[in-house]
XYZ file of C-alpha atoms in Angstrom:
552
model
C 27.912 21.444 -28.195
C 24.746 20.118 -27.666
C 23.176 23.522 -27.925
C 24.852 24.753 -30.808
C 24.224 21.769 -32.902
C 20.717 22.692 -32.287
C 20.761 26.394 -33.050
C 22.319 25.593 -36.170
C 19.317 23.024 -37.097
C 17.311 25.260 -36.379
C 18.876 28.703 -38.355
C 18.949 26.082 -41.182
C 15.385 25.254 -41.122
C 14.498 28.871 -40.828
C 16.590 29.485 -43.688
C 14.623 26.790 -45.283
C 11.555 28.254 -45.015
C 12.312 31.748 -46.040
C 13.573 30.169 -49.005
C 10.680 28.265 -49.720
C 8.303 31.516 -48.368
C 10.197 33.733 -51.188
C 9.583 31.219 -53.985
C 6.123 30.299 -53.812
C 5.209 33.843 -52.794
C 6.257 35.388 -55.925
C 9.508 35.183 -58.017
C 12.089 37.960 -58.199
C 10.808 40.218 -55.789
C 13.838 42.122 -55.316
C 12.773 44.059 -58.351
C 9.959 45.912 -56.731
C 9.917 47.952 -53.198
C 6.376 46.645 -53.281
C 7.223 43.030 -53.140
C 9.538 43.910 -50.246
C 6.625 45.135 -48.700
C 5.001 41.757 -48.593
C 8.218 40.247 -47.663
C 8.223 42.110 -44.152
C 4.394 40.248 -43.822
C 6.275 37.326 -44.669
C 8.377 37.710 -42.096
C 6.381 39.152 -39.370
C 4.817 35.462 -39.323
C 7.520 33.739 -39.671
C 8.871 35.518 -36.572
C 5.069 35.453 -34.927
C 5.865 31.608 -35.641
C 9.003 31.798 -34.544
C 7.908 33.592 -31.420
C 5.602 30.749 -30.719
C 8.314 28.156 -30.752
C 9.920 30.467 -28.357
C 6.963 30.400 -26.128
C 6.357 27.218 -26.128
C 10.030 26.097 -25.276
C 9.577 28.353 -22.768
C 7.060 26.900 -21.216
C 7.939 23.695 -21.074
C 11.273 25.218 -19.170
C 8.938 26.509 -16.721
C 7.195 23.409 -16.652
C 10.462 21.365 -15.965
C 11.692 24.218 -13.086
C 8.666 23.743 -11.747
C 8.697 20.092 -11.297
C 12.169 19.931 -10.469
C 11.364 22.615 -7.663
C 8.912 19.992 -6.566
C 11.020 17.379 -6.537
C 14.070 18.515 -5.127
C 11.912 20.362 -2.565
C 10.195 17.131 -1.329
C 13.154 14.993 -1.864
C 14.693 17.519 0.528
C 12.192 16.536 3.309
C 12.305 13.299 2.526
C 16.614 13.633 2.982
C 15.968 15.229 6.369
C 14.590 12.241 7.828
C 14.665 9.176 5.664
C 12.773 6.799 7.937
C 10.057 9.376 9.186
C 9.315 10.142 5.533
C 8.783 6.675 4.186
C 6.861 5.306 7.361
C 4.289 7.440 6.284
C 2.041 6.029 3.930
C 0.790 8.617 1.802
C 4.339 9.867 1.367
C 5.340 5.902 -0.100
C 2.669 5.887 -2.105
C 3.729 9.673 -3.660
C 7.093 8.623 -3.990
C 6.071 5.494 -5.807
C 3.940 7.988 -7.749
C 6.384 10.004 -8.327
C 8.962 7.781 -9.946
C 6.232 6.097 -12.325
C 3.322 8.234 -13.727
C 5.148 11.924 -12.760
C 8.258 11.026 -14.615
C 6.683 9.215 -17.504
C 5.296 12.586 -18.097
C 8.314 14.602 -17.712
C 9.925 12.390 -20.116
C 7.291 13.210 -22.424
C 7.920 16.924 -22.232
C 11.409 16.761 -22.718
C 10.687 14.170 -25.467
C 10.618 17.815 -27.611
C 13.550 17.826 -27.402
C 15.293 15.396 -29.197
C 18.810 14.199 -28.597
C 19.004 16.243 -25.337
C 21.441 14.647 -23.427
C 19.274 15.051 -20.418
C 16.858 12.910 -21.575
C 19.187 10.175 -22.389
C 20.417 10.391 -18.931
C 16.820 9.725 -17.393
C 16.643 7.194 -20.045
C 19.507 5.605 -18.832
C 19.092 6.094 -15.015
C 15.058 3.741 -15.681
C 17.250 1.162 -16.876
C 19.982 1.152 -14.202
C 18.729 1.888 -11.090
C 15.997 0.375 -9.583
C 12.476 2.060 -10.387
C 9.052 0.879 -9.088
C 6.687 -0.494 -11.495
C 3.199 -0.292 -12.454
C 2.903 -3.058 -10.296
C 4.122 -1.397 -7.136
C 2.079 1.532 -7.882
C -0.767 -0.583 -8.178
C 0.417 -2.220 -4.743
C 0.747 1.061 -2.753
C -2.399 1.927 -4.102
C -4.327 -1.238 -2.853
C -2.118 -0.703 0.312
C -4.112 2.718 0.811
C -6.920 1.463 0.032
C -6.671 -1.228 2.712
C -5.655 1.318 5.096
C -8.685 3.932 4.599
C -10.999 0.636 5.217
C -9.835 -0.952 7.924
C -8.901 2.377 9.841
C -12.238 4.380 8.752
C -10.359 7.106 6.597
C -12.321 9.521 5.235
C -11.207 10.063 1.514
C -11.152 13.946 2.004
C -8.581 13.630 4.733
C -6.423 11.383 3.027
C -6.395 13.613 0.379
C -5.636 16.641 2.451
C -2.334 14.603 4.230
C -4.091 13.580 7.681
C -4.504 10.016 8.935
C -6.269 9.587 11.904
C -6.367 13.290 12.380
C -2.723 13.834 12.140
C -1.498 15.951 9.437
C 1.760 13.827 7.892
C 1.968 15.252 4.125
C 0.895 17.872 2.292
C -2.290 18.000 -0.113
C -3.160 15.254 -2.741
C -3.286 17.080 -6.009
C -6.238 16.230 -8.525
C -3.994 14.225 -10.529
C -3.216 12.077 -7.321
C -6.659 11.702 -6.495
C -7.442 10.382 -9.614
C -4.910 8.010 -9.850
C -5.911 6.303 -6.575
C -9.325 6.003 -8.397
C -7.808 4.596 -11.490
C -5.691 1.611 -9.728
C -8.550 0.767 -7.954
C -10.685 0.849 -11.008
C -7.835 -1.228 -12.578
C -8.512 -4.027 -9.534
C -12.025 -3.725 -10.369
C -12.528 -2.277 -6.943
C -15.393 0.263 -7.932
C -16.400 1.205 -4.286
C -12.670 3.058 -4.032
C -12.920 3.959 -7.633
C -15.927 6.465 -6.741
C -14.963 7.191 -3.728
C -11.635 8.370 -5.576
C -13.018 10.058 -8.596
C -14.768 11.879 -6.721
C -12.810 13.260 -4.557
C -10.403 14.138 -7.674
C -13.904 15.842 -8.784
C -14.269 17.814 -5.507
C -10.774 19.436 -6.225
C -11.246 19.880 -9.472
C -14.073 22.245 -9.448
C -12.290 24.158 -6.140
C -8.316 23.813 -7.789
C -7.234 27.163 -9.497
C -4.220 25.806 -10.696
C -3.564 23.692 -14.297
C -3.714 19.809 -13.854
C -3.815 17.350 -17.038
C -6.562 15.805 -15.562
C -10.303 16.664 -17.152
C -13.327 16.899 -15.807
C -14.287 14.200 -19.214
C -11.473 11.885 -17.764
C -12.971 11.468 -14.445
C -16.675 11.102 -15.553
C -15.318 8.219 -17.424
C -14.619 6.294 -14.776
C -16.818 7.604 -12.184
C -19.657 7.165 -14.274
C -19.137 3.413 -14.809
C -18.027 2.304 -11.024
C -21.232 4.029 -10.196
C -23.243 1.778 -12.594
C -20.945 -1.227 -11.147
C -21.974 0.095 -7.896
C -25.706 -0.257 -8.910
C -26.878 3.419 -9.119
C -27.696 3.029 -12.768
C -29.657 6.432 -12.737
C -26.491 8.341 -11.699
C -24.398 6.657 -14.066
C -26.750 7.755 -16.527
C -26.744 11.513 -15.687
C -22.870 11.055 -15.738
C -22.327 9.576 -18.990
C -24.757 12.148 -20.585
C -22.589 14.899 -18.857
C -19.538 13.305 -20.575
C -21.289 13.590 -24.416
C -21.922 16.832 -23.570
C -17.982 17.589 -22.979
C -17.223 14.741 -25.673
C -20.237 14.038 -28.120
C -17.800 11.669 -29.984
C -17.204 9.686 -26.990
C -17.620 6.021 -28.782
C -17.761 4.155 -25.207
C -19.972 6.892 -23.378
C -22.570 6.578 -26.344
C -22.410 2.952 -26.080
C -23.211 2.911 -22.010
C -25.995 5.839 -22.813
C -27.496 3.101 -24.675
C -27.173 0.408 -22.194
C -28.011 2.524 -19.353
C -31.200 3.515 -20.755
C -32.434 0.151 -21.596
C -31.735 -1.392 -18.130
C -33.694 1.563 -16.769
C -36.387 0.644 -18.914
C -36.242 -2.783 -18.001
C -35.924 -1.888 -14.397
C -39.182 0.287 -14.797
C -41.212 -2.722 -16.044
C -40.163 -5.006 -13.619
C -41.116 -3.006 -10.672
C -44.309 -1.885 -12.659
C -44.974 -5.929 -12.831
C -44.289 -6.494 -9.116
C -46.882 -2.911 -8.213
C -43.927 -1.363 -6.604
C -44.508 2.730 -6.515
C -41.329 3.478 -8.600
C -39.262 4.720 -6.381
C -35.397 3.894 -6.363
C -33.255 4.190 -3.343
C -30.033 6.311 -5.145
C -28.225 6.630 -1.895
C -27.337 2.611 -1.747
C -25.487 1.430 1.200
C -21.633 1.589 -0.299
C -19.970 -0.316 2.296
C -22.834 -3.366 1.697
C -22.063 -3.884 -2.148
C -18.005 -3.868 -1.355
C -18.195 -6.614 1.488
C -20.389 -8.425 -0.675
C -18.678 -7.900 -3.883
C -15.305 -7.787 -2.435
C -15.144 -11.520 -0.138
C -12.373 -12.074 2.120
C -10.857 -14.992 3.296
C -12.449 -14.833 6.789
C -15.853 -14.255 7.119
C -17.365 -10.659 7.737
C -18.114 -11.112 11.400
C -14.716 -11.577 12.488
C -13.369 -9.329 9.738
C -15.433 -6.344 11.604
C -13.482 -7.595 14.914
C -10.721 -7.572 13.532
C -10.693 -4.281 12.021
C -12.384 -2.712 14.901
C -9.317 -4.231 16.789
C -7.061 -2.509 15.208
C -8.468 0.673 15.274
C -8.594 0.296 19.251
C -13.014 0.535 19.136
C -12.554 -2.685 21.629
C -11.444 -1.827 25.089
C -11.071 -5.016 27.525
C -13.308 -4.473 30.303
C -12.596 -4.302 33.847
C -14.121 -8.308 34.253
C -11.393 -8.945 31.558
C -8.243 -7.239 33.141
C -9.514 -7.927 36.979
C -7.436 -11.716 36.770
C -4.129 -10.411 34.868
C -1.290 -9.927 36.846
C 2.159 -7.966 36.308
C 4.922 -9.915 38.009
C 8.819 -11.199 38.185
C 9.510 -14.255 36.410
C 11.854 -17.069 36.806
C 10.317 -19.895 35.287
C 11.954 -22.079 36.916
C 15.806 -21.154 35.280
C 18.879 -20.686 37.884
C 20.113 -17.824 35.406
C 16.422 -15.808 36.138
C 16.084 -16.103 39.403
C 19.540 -13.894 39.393
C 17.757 -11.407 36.397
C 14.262 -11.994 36.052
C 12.078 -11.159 33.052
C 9.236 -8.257 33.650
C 6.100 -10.644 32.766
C 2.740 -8.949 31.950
C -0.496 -11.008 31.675
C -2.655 -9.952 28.106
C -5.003 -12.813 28.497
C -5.554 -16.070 30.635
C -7.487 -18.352 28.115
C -5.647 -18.820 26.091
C -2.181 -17.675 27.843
C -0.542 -15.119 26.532
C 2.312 -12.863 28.158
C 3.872 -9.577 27.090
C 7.856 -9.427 28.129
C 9.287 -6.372 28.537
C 12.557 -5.203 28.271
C 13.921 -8.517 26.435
C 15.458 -7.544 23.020
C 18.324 -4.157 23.373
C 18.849 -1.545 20.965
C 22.125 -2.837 20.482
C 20.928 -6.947 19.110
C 17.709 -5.100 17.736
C 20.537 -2.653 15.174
C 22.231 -6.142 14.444
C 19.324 -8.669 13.665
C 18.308 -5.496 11.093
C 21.762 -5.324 9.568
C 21.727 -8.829 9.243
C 18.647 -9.582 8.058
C 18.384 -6.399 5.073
C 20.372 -8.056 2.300
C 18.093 -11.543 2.887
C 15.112 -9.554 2.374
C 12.459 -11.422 0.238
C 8.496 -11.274 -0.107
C 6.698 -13.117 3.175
C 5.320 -15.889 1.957
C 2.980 -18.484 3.637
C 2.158 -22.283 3.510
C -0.026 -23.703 1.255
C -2.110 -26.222 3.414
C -2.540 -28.313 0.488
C 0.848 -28.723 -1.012
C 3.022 -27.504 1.882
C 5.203 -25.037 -0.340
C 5.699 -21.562 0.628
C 4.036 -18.811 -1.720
C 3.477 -15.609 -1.535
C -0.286 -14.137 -0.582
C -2.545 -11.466 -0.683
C -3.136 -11.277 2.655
C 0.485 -11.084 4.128
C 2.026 -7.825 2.692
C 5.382 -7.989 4.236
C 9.265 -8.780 3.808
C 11.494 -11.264 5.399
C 14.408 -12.706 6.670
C 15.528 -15.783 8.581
C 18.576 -15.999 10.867
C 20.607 -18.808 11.810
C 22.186 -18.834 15.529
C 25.620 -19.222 13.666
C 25.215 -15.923 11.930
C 26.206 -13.803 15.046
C 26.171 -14.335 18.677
C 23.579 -11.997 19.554
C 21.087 -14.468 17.355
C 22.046 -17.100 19.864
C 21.916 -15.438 22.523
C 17.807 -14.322 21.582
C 17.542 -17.751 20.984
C 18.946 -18.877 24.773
C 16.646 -15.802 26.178
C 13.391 -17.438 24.212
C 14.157 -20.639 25.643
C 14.275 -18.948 29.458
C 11.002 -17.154 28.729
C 9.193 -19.975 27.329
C 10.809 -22.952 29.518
C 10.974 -24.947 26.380
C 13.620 -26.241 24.398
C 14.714 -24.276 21.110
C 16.977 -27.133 19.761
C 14.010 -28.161 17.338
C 13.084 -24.470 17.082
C 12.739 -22.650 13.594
C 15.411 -20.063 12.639
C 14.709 -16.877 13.901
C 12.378 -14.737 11.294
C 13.266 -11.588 10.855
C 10.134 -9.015 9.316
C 9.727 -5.681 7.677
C 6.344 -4.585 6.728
C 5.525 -2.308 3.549
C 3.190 0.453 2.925
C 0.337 -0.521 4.946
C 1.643 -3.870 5.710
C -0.414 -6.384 7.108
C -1.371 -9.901 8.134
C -4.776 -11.439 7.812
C -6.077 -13.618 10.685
C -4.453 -17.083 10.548
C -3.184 -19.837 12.717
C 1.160 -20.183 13.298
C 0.215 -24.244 14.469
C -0.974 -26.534 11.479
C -4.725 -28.384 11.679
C -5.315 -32.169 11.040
C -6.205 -31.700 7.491
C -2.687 -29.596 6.837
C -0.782 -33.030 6.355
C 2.382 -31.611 4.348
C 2.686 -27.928 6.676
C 6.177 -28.839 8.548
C 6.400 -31.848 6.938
C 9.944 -31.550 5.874
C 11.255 -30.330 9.221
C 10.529 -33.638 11.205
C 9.758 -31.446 14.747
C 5.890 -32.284 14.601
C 4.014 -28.832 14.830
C 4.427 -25.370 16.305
C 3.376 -26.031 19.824
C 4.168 -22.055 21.011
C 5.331 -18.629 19.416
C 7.428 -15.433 20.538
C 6.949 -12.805 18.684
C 9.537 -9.818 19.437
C 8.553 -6.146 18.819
C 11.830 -4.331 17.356
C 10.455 -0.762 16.579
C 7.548 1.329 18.302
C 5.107 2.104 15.229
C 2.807 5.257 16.063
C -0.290 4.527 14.354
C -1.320 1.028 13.575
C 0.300 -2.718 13.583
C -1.011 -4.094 16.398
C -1.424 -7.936 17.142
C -4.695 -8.645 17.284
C -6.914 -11.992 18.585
C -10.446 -11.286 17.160
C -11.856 -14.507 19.368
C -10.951 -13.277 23.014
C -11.020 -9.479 21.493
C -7.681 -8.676 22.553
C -4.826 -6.548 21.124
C -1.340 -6.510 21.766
C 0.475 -3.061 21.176
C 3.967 -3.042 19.530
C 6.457 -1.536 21.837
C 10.278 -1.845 20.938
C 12.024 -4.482 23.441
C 9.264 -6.169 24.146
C 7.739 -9.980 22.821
C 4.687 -11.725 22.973
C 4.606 -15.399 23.935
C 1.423 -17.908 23.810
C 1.119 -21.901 23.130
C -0.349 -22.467 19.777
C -0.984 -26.138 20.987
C -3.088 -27.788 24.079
C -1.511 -29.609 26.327
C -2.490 -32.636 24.491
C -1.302 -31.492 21.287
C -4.611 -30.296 20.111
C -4.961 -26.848 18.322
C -6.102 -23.670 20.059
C -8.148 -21.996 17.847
C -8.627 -19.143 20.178
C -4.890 -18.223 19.253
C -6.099 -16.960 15.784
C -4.324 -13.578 15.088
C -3.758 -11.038 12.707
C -1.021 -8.218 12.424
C -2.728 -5.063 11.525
C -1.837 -2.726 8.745
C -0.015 -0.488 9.620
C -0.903 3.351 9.595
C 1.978 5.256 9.998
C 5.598 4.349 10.829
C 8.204 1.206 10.037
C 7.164 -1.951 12.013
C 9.838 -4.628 12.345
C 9.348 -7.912 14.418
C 11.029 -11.578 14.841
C 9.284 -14.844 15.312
C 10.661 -18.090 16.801
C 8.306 -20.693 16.183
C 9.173 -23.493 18.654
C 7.896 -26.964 17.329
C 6.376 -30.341 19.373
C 9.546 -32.287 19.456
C 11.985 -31.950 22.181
C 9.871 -30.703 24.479
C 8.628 -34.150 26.157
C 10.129 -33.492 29.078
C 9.846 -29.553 29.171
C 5.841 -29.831 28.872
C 4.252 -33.478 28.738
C 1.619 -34.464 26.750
C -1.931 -34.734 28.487
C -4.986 -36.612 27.351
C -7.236 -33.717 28.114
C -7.279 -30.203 25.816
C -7.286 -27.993 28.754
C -4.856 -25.503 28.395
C -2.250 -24.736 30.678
C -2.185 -22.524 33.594
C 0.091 -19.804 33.845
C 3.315 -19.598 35.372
């Protein structure tokens, strides 16, 4: 119906313009074979014209198979194996891609079409289902971003599909490429931004195939970031490149300008200091984002950290000489019939790995339960006390209450046998997901003297200890990590991780500052139960010295 409606526009607007052709050309040509004549020129454009149209609908047919081919082909892969797909990084960010810039521009081409009924259909599916936004395509692009820093990722591999060496995806196209540059450029990140645009710029001049993205577009960008960058000769050389490919260019001829009279000025300053005019062009990249790009931790222990998680810090053999690997009963009649496997990970402060103490089976559950509760991880605000969410914790979550299912409980019994401490003033069991290169930034779980309101409104006093179960194995990435006694704790499904946050006498162990790295590749899920001060009088009595523990 559709179709014919059309054809019948269209044989009317031909009509239309024969019409109007025949008038204007010359009146009453039917009276002369030699206006005929001209008649057949009229119409060998209007069907050259016509052919055109043809062409060009054509085209854009080609265009759609094409990108449907794409689609269907990676949505395909994607179908085989849902999880494996979307643990990988690159392929979230794509999809995210995908269903925000890629369609916006297939709904442009089949904007020529008007009325299509296909078109309404995509129209209607944006405002049904769930799409991402610009805002989670600007996410999973910071989310790469974070993940080429902290786990040294050079650009050109990311780009090809590999992290780490392993080949997950296939290629970034140019249009990809510059994309990543153009989100970062958008966070005013300008040491990604180059880094990005010109990679898209390396494929570019090598890609034989059509892309939408210019050589112009690209110098754009990459010509400012490299002037934010400091390399105000290259931006220079850039911009002029850029007037050469588009002399009308208003904000190019504008920067020329500006670019040419800091040069100047930059050239009389070092001719007032005597300095021989030379300028260092290869600046040290890394330097200008650490400095321009502050953390919340300082860059010491943000080099730890990172080289943490990409495993560059081994314990040594003085480190691991002390740890043990033993049975545990702690003390409970119902271990010393099934004790716990307890591995040592450090002595000061005390932390122990237990294996084997979450199944399959309550792992499947506390998922299923925890799915539909899903909201952003937030954190504390040590000032106010309320929960918000952060920056630095990129993550989802859930909390459980025993009463929700007996397997709950049950985790909850098993945390008080592993701990020896009491769980009746315990937090609900929290229950986390983390995104596209999900992460944690160093922080404390116990609350320090100037954090007045943090637990205020439970009444339990502060977190004296944590347990931190490991509910998925995550290939690359996501380990634990305590940048002060250099240690890293490996997620492994069934296992947790148990250390006092708290002295003996109730002072704060800083050395239990942690982080949960981003992860590289794969879906990592954990659950915390925080166990607080009160209630456990008996279990472990206060001291009036801040030596910690030993362990049992």
């Amino acid at each position: 119906m559709m179709f014919s409606q059309f054809t019948k526009s269209l044989r009317a607007t031909f009509i239309v313009l024969v019409v109007f052709l025949i008038n204007v050309a010359r009146p009453e040509v039917f009276t002369a074979l030699v206006e005929m004549e001209e008649l057949l020129e009229t119409e060998a454009v209007l069907i050259t014209n016509l052919g055109e149209y043809i062409k060009a609908q054509e085209e854009k047919l080609q265009f759609l198979k094409k990108k449907a081919a794409e689609y269907q082909s990676e949505h395909n892969e994607a179908a085989a194996d849902i999880s494996g797909y979307l643990t990988n990084p690159i392929n979230a960010f794509l999809l995210t891609k995908r269903l925000t810039t890629d369609w916006k521009e297939v709904e442009n081409v089949m904007l020529f079409d008007v009325g299509s009924i296909y078109l309404e259909n995509v129209t209607n599916y944006r405002n049904l289902l769930k799409f991402p936004t610009d805002e989670d395509l600007n996410g999973a692009a910071v989310a790469l971003m974070r993940l080429q820093d902290t786990y040294k990722l050079d650009t050109a591999s990311v780009a090809r599909g590999e992290l780490n060496g392993i080949q997950y995806t296939s290629e970034m196209s140019v249009g990809d490429c510059f994309e990543l540059g153009r989100q970062s450029y958008i966070n005013g990140d300008h040491y990604h931004t180059v880094l990005w645009m010109r990679e898209a710029m390396d494929r570019l001049l090598r890609s034989e195939s059509n892309t939408t993205t210019t050589k112009a577009d690209i110098l754009e960008y990459l010509a400012f970031s490299t002037y934010k960058q400091g390399n105000v000769d290259s931006a220079l050389v850039m911009t002029n490149e850029l007037l050469e490919l588009n002399p009308d260019h208003a904000r190019a001829m504008g920067n020329k300008q500006y670019y040419e009279k800091e040069l100047a000025k930059q050239k009389m300053d070092r001719k007032l200091r005597g300095d021989d005019g030379s300028v260092d062009l290869d600046m040290d990249f890394e330097q200008v984002r650490t400095v321009s790009d502050p953390s919340k931790f300082d860059l010491p222990e943000r080099r730890l950290y990172e080289m943490l998680c990409r495993g560059d810090i081994k314990p040594s053999p003085i480190q691991l000489a002390p740890l043990r690997c033993r049975y545990a009963t702690n003390n409970s009649a119902f271990l010393r019939i099934a004790p716990l496997k307890l591995e040592e990970a450090s002595r000061s402060p005390f932390i122990a790995i237990y294996h084997d103490v979450m199944s399959d089976e309550e792992i499947e559950v506390v998922k299923k339960l925890a799915k539909p509760r899903f909201r952003r991880a937030t954190v504390q605000n040590h000032k106010t006390g309320e929960l918000e969410v952060a920056h630095y914790r990129i993550s989802k979550s859930a909390w459980l209450k025993d009463e929700d299912h007996e397997f709950v409980k049950r985790i909850g019994r098993r945390v008080a046998d592993m701990t020896g401490l009491s769980v009746e003033t315990a937090e609900e069991l929290q229950v986390v997901n983390y995104g596209i290169g999900g992460h944690y930034e160093p922080h404390f779980d116990f609350a320090r003297k100037d954090e007045t309101n943090a637990f205020k409104s439970l009444g339990t006093g502060n977190r004296i200890a944590t347990v931190l179960f490991y509910m998925s194995d995550v290939p690359q990435g996501g380990a634990t990590v305590f940048p002060s006694i250099r240690t890293a704790l490996w997620p492994k499904k069934g296992t947790a991780a148990f250390w006092f946050n708290l002295f003996a006498s109730g002072e704060g162990d800083y050395q239990t500052r942690h982080a949960a790295c981003p992860v590289l590749a794969g879906s990592k899920w954990v659950s915390n139960k925080w166990l607080h001060e009160r209630g456990q009088e008996l279990h472990r009595p206060c001291k009036l010295r801040p030596d910690h523990p030993p362990a049992y």
